[in-house]
């Protein structure tokens, strides 16, 4: 599916969540905050614009879970996103997420139970994210920008 100038890959997860969302940063993603316990409760992104000013996305998801925030170094780039999809609280949701960069792995956050997915990117870049949420992160998609 086309998503602006990129290609959407996914979604992974369930069909629930009454709140659709799309996040396409106007700069480089520099921080991600995930709240998770038995599943991924919410996710929030921070990016820096061309003037090096930080901007936060909305928080996509509910209020539960323990927060985990990780910050990328200036020379650190996302090269893979992976996770699991399973049933939590009677709903099919994203149960875990992990982020791999050229420097380290962040996660998994949540519980690694269910069906796994992985999206490595050898060429191109992560241009944004989308999904649906309610009390949890119900679904998750990635928007890729080819080189």
CSV table of C-alpha atoms in Angstrom, one decimal:
chain,number,residue,atom,x,y,z
A,1,UNK,CA,0.0,0.0,0.0
A,2,UNK,CA,1.3,3.5,-0.8
A,3,UNK,CA,1.7,5.9,2.1
A,4,UNK,CA,2.6,9.3,0.9
A,5,UNK,CA,6.1,9.0,-0.7
A,6,UNK,CA,6.6,5.6,1.1
A,7,UNK,CA,5.3,2.1,1.1
A,8,UNK,CA,3.3,0.8,4.1
A,9,UNK,CA,4.3,-2.7,5.3
A,10,UNK,CA,1.8,-4.4,7.7
A,11,UNK,CA,-0.3,-4.1,9.6
A,12,UNK,CA,0.6,-6.6,12.2
A,13,UNK,CA,-1.9,-7.2,15.1
A,14,UNK,CA,-5.6,-7.3,15.5
A,15,UNK,CA,-8.5,-5.4,14.0
A,16,UNK,CA,-9.5,-3.7,17.2
A,17,UNK,CA,-8.7,-0.3,18.5
A,18,UNK,CA,-11.0,2.5,17.7
A,19,UNK,CA,-8.3,5.1,17.2
A,20,UNK,CA,-6.3,4.9,13.9
A,21,UNK,CA,-3.0,6.8,13.8
A,22,UNK,CA,-0.2,7.7,11.5
A,23,UNK,CA,3.1,9.3,12.4
A,24,UNK,CA,5.4,10.6,9.7
A,25,UNK,CA,8.1,12.7,11.3
A,26,UNK,CA,9.4,15.9,9.7
A,27,UNK,CA,12.9,15.0,10.7
A,28,UNK,CA,15.0,12.2,12.3
A,29,UNK,CA,13.5,10.0,15.0
A,30,UNK,CA,15.7,10.4,18.1
A,31,UNK,CA,13.7,8.8,20.8
A,32,UNK,CA,11.0,6.2,21.4
A,33,UNK,CA,9.0,5.6,24.5
A,34,UNK,CA,7.1,2.3,24.9
A,35,UNK,CA,4.9,1.5,27.9
A,36,UNK,CA,4.4,-2.3,28.2
A,37,UNK,CA,3.5,-5.1,30.6
A,38,UNK,CA,1.7,-8.2,29.2
A,39,UNK,CA,1.5,-6.4,25.9
A,40,UNK,CA,2.5,-3.1,24.3
A,41,UNK,CA,0.2,-0.6,26.0
A,42,UNK,CA,1.4,2.5,24.1
A,43,UNK,CA,4.1,4.1,22.0
A,44,UNK,CA,5.4,7.6,21.5
A,45,UNK,CA,8.0,9.0,19.1
A,46,UNK,CA,10.3,12.0,19.3
A,47,UNK,CA,12.0,13.5,16.4
A,48,UNK,CA,14.4,16.4,15.7
A,49,UNK,CA,13.6,18.9,13.0
A,50,UNK,CA,16.2,20.6,10.7
A,51,UNK,CA,16.8,23.2,13.5
A,52,UNK,CA,17.6,20.4,16.0
A,53,UNK,CA,14.4,21.1,17.9
A,54,UNK,CA,12.6,18.1,19.5
A,55,UNK,CA,9.0,17.3,18.8
A,56,UNK,CA,6.9,14.6,20.4
A,57,UNK,CA,4.1,12.6,18.7
A,58,UNK,CA,0.9,11.8,20.5
A,59,UNK,CA,1.0,8.8,22.8
A,60,UNK,CA,-0.7,6.0,20.8
A,61,UNK,CA,-2.3,3.6,23.2
A,62,UNK,CA,-3.6,3.4,26.8
A,63,UNK,CA,-2.3,4.4,30.1
A,64,UNK,CA,-1.0,1.1,31.4
A,65,UNK,CA,2.3,-0.6,31.5
A,66,UNK,CA,5.8,0.4,32.6
A,67,UNK,CA,7.4,3.1,30.5
A,68,UNK,CA,10.7,2.4,28.7
A,69,UNK,CA,12.4,5.3,26.9
A,70,UNK,CA,15.5,4.9,24.6
A,71,UNK,CA,17.4,7.6,22.8
A,72,UNK,CA,19.3,7.2,19.6
A,73,UNK,CA,22.8,8.6,19.1
A,74,UNK,CA,23.2,11.0,16.2
A,75,UNK,CA,25.0,8.3,14.2
A,76,UNK,CA,22.5,5.5,15.1
A,77,UNK,CA,20.0,4.3,12.6
A,78,UNK,CA,17.1,1.9,12.7
A,79,UNK,CA,17.8,-1.2,10.7
A,80,UNK,CA,15.1,-3.6,11.9
A,81,UNK,CA,11.8,-3.7,13.8
A,82,UNK,CA,10.4,-6.9,15.2
A,83,UNK,CA,7.7,-8.0,17.6
A,84,UNK,CA,5.0,-10.4,18.4
A,85,UNK,CA,1.2,-10.5,18.0
A,86,UNK,CA,-1.0,-12.4,20.5
A,87,UNK,CA,-4.1,-12.3,22.6
A,88,UNK,CA,-4.1,-10.1,25.7
A,89,UNK,CA,-7.3,-9.3,27.7
A,90,UNK,CA,-9.3,-11.0,25.1
A,91,UNK,CA,-8.0,-8.9,22.2
A,92,UNK,CA,-5.5,-9.6,19.5
A,93,UNK,CA,-2.8,-6.9,20.0
A,94,UNK,CA,0.9,-6.2,19.7
A,95,UNK,CA,2.4,-8.2,22.6
A,96,UNK,CA,6.0,-7.1,22.1
A,97,UNK,CA,8.2,-4.7,20.1
A,98,UNK,CA,12.0,-4.6,19.6
A,99,UNK,CA,14.1,-2.1,17.7
A,100,UNK,CA,17.5,-2.9,16.2
A,101,UNK,CA,19.9,-0.2,15.2
A,102,UNK,CA,23.4,-0.2,13.7
A,103,UNK,CA,24.7,0.0,17.3
A,104,UNK,CA,22.4,-2.0,19.6
A,105,UNK,CA,19.0,-3.7,20.2
A,106,UNK,CA,16.3,-2.1,22.3
A,107,UNK,CA,13.7,-4.5,23.7
A,108,UNK,CA,11.8,-6.7,23.6
A,109,UNK,CA,9.2,-4.6,25.4
A,110,UNK,CA,6.1,-6.5,26.4
A,111,UNK,CA,5.7,-10.2,26.5
A,112,UNK,CA,7.2,-12.2,23.6
A,113,UNK,CA,4.2,-14.6,23.2
A,114,UNK,CA,2.3,-15.1,20.0
A,115,UNK,CA,3.2,-14.9,16.3
A,116,UNK,CA,6.4,-13.1,15.6
A,117,UNK,CA,7.1,-10.6,12.8
A,118,UNK,CA,10.3,-8.9,11.7
A,119,UNK,CA,11.1,-6.2,9.2
A,120,UNK,CA,14.8,-5.7,8.4
A,121,UNK,CA,15.7,-2.9,6.1
A,122,UNK,CA,18.8,-3.3,4.0
A,123,UNK,CA,18.1,-0.4,1.6
A,124,UNK,CA,15.8,2.5,2.3
A,125,UNK,CA,14.7,4.0,5.6
A,126,UNK,CA,11.9,3.9,8.1
A,127,UNK,CA,9.7,6.9,7.1
A,128,UNK,CA,6.9,6.6,9.6
A,129,UNK,CA,4.6,4.3,11.5
A,130,UNK,CA,0.8,3.7,11.8
A,131,UNK,CA,-1.7,1.5,13.4
A,132,UNK,CA,-4.8,1.4,15.6
A,133,UNK,CA,-5.1,1.6,19.4
A,134,UNK,CA,-7.6,1.5,22.2
A,135,UNK,CA,-6.4,0.6,25.7
A,136,UNK,CA,-3.5,-1.2,24.0
A,137,UNK,CA,-1.5,-1.0,20.7
A,138,UNK,CA,-3.9,-3.1,18.6
A,139,UNK,CA,-2.0,-3.0,15.3
A,140,UNK,CA,1.3,-1.6,14.0
A,141,UNK,CA,2.5,-0.8,10.5
A,142,UNK,CA,5.8,0.6,9.1
A,143,UNK,CA,6.1,3.2,6.3
A,144,UNK,CA,9.3,2.6,4.3
A,145,UNK,CA,11.0,5.2,2.1
A,146,UNK,CA,13.0,3.5,-0.7
A,147,UNK,CA,16.3,5.0,-1.7
